[in-house]
Short mmCIF file of C-alpha atoms in Angstrom, two decimals:
data_model
loop_
_atom_site.label_atom_id
_atom_site.label_comp_id
_atom_site.label_asym_id
_atom_site.label_seq_id
_atom_site.Cartn_x
_atom_site.Cartn_y
_atom_site.Cartn_z
CA UNK A 1 -0.03 -0.02 0.02
CA UNK A 2 2.78 2.34 0.95
CA UNK A 3 4.50 1.49 -2.32
CA UNK A 4 1.48 2.48 -4.30
CA UNK A 5 1.25 5.77 -2.43
CA UNK A 6 4.94 6.42 -3.05
CA UNK A 7 4.48 5.66 -6.78
CA UNK A 8 1.48 7.98 -6.86
CA UNK A 9 3.50 10.71 -5.17
CA UNK A 10 6.40 10.18 -7.61
CA UNK A 11 4.01 10.31 -10.52
CA UNK A 12 2.44 13.50 -9.14
CA UNK A 13 5.91 15.04 -8.71
CA UNK A 14 6.87 14.03 -12.28
CA UNK A 15 3.63 15.46 -13.62
CA UNK A 16 4.23 18.67 -11.58
CA UNK A 17 7.80 18.82 -12.99
CA UNK A 18 6.51 18.37 -16.50
CA UNK A 19 3.93 21.09 -16.06
CA UNK A 20 6.65 23.42 -14.70
CA UNK A 21 8.95 22.53 -17.64
CA UNK A 22 6.11 23.16 -20.12
CA UNK A 23 5.38 26.57 -18.46
CA UNK A 24 9.10 27.59 -18.54
CA UNK A 25 9.36 26.44 -22.15
CA UNK A 26 6.27 28.49 -23.08
CA UNK A 27 7.66 31.49 -21.23
CA UNK A 28 11.03 31.23 -23.06
CA UNK A 29 9.17 30.71 -26.33
CA UNK A 30 7.10 33.88 -25.84
CA UNK A 31 10.27 35.79 -24.79
CA UNK A 32 12.09 34.59 -27.93
CA UNK A 33 9.13 35.48 -30.13
CA UNK A 34 9.05 38.96 -28.54
CA UNK A 35 12.76 39.35 -29.07
CA UNK A 36 12.48 38.20 -32.70
CA UNK A 37 9.72 40.71 -33.23
CA UNK A 38 11.78 43.49 -31.63
CA UNK A 39 14.89 42.74 -33.86
CA UNK A 40 12.71 42.44 -36.95
CA UNK A 41 11.11 45.82 -36.35
CA UNK A 42 14.57 47.29 -35.69
CA UNK A 43 15.94 45.81 -38.88
CA UNK A 44 12.99 47.16 -40.89
CA UNK A 45 13.50 50.67 -39.28
CA UNK A 46 17.19 50.59 -40.15
CA UNK A 47 16.50 49.44 -43.71
CA UNK A 48 14.07 52.34 -44.14
CA UNK A 49 16.59 54.77 -42.67
CA UNK A 50 19.33 53.45 -45.02
CA UNK A 51 17.01 53.83 -48.00
CA UNK A 52 16.17 57.47 -46.99
CA UNK A 53 19.92 58.14 -46.49
CA UNK A 54 20.68 56.75 -49.99
CA UNK A 55 18.03 58.97 -51.53
CA UNK A 56 19.26 62.12 -49.71
CA UNK A 57 22.88 61.34 -50.68
CA UNK A 58 21.82 60.97 -54.30
CA UNK A 59 19.96 64.28 -54.17
CA UNK A 60 23.05 65.98 -52.60
CA UNK A 61 25.37 64.48 -55.16
CA UNK A 62 23.12 65.71 -58.03
CA UNK A 63 23.02 69.23 -56.47
CA UNK A 64 26.84 69.16 -55.96
CA UNK A 65 27.46 68.27 -59.67
CA UNK A 66 24.90 70.85 -60.76
CA UNK A 67 26.52 73.67 -58.84
CA UNK A 68 30.12 72.54 -58.46
CA UNK A 69 31.33 75.19 -60.94
CA UNK A 70 29.30 78.02 -59.44
CA UNK A 71 32.29 79.72 -57.83
CA UNK A 72 34.27 79.28 -61.00
CA UNK A 73 31.69 80.99 -63.11
CA UNK A 74 31.29 83.81 -60.58
CA UNK A 75 35.05 84.49 -61.00
CA UNK A 76 34.80 84.38 -64.81
CA UNK A 77 31.82 86.69 -65.20
CA UNK A 78 33.82 89.99 -64.78
CA UNK A 79 36.05 88.94 -67.69
CA UNK A 80 33.01 88.26 -69.87
CA UNK A 81 31.54 91.71 -68.91
CA UNK A 82 34.85 93.40 -69.83
CA UNK A 83 35.01 91.64 -73.22
CA UNK A 84 31.38 92.71 -73.95
CA UNK A 85 32.27 96.29 -73.12
CA UNK A 86 35.36 96.10 -75.37
CA UNK A 87 33.21 94.83 -78.27
CA UNK A 88 30.74 97.68 -77.73
CA UNK A 89 33.62 100.21 -77.60
CA UNK A 90 34.98 99.04 -81.03
CA UNK A 91 31.98 100.63 -82.70
CA UNK A 92 32.14 103.98 -80.81
CA UNK A 93 35.82 104.75 -80.08
CA UNK A 94 38.77 105.58 -82.26
CA UNK A 95 41.40 104.88 -79.59
CA UNK A 96 42.50 101.39 -80.67
CA UNK A 97 45.51 101.43 -78.26
CA UNK A 98 43.23 101.91 -75.22
CA UNK A 99 41.00 99.06 -76.44
CA UNK A 100 44.03 96.82 -76.90
CA UNK A 101 45.26 97.55 -73.34
CA UNK A 102 41.79 96.78 -72.03
CA UNK A 103 41.57 93.48 -73.84
CA UNK A 104 45.09 92.60 -72.62
CA UNK A 105 44.10 93.36 -69.04
CA UNK A 106 40.97 91.19 -69.40
CA UNK A 107 43.05 88.37 -70.83
CA UNK A 108 45.48 88.56 -67.88
CA UNK A 109 42.59 88.57 -65.42
CA UNK A 110 41.05 85.55 -67.12
CA UNK A 111 44.42 83.61 -67.05
CA UNK A 112 44.98 84.44 -63.35
CA UNK A 113 41.37 83.33 -62.50
CA UNK A 114 41.90 80.06 -64.30
CA UNK A 115 45.20 79.60 -62.41
CA UNK A 116 43.26 80.01 -59.20
CA UNK A 117 41.27 76.91 -60.08
CA UNK A 118 44.39 74.82 -60.94
CA UNK A 119 44.80 75.59 -64.70
CA UNK A 120 48.33 76.35 -65.82
CA UNK A 121 49.76 77.21 -69.18
CA UNK A 122 52.50 75.15 -70.74
CA UNK A 123 54.53 77.66 -72.69
CA UNK A 124 57.67 76.06 -74.13
CA UNK A 125 60.62 78.31 -75.03
CA UNK A 126 62.51 78.19 -78.30
CA UNK A 127 65.58 75.99 -77.76
CA UNK A 128 63.94 73.99 -74.96
CA UNK A 129 64.22 70.20 -75.43
CA UNK A 130 61.13 68.51 -76.82
CA UNK A 131 59.21 66.67 -74.10
CA UNK A 132 56.61 64.19 -75.46
CA UNK A 133 54.54 64.30 -72.28
CA UNK A 134 53.89 68.05 -72.57
CA UNK A 135 54.55 68.81 -76.28
CA UNK A 136 53.15 67.60 -79.57
CA UNK A 137 55.28 67.98 -82.67
CA UNK A 138 53.36 69.31 -85.60
CA UNK A 139 56.35 69.70 -87.89
CA UNK A 140 60.17 69.48 -88.01
CA UNK A 141 62.72 71.75 -89.55
CA UNK A 142 66.49 72.28 -89.92
CA UNK A 143 67.67 75.28 -87.77
CA UNK A 144 71.09 77.01 -87.64
CA UNK A 145 71.00 77.94 -83.94
CA UNK A 146 68.76 75.42 -82.14
CA UNK A 147 70.23 72.04 -81.23
CA UNK A 148 68.71 68.87 -82.66
CA UNK A 149 65.66 67.65 -80.72
CA UNK A 150 64.85 71.10 -79.40
CA UNK A 151 61.82 73.34 -80.08
CA UNK A 152 62.08 75.93 -82.83
CA UNK A 153 58.54 77.31 -82.88
CA UNK A 154 55.45 77.31 -80.63
CA UNK A 155 52.17 77.11 -82.53
CA UNK A 156 49.79 76.77 -79.56
CA UNK A 157 50.23 76.80 -75.76
CA UNK A 158 49.37 73.70 -73.74
CA UNK A 159 47.50 73.49 -70.50
CA UNK A 160 47.60 71.39 -67.31
CA UNK A 161 44.84 71.07 -64.71
CA UNK A 162 46.20 70.25 -61.22
CA UNK A 163 49.40 68.94 -62.82
CA UNK A 164 47.45 66.66 -65.28
CA UNK A 165 47.94 67.52 -68.97
CA UNK A 166 44.69 68.42 -70.67
CA UNK A 167 46.15 69.82 -73.83
CA UNK A 168 49.74 69.51 -75.10
CA UNK A 169 51.62 72.49 -76.57
CA UNK A 170 51.83 72.28 -80.35
CA UNK A 171 55.45 72.88 -81.52
CA UNK A 172 57.97 72.56 -84.32
CA UNK A 173 61.07 70.47 -83.54
CA UNK A 174 64.62 70.89 -84.89
CA UNK A 175 65.96 67.95 -86.81
CA UNK A 176 69.64 69.02 -86.99
CA UNK A 177 71.48 72.24 -87.88
CA UNK A 178 71.83 73.46 -91.42
CA UNK A 179 75.66 72.93 -91.34
CA UNK A 180 75.17 69.34 -90.13
CA UNK A 181 72.63 68.77 -92.90
CA UNK A 182 75.13 69.97 -95.52
CA UNK A 183 77.91 67.74 -94.23
CA UNK A 184 75.69 64.66 -94.21
CA UNK A 185 74.58 65.46 -97.76
CA UNK A 186 78.26 65.83 -98.93
CA UNK A 187 79.45 62.60 -97.31
CA UNK A 188 77.62 60.11 -99.56
CA UNK A 189 79.31 61.63 -102.63
CA UNK A 190 82.74 61.22 -100.99
CA UNK A 191 82.07 57.53 -100.23
CA UNK A 192 80.92 56.98 -103.77
CA UNK A 193 84.20 58.44 -105.10
CA UNK A 194 86.16 56.19 -102.68
CA UNK A 195 84.29 53.17 -103.94
CA UNK A 196 85.11 54.06 -107.57
CA UNK A 197 88.79 54.37 -106.71
CA UNK A 198 88.73 51.05 -104.89
CA UNK A 199 87.09 49.29 -107.87
CA UNK A 200 89.68 50.52 -110.29
#
């Protein structure tokens, strides 16, 4: 009889333990579900924020590219105004020298403004060695004073923007002096005469 009671008690205890385990499992399950819901909401919020950030960055980038040259154009406008005044003055004034000086000053202002924004002129000097990275040879000529491989004429200035070449200077390159050219022309005749003598 006692054994049956003990078995009943142990069964009741096991049942109680099972109920408690089930309750704790349900509690942890509901906690996990709440946590999953919380992180899911957070992830959705962050995804929406990232999307909004992307859109605003795209708008800002478009605005930047649209108005990136605004300061540059503001600096150039006075030169354009001065050139317009000079063109108007051509029809009314007889003082060509004053007009020339005005245009020269406008040109200097324009060049200095461009230099402010990183543009530099590449102006090779006559006699300077030809440099293929900064110069483009349009023609060659024989010159009495300039050494071979040096520049004899400048057709057009070149330009660099922040040390990157955007247009090479167009030049004429010396291909030997006139005296050297004459001696090389005379030499083949001498060798021909020597060959005739040797054949005889």
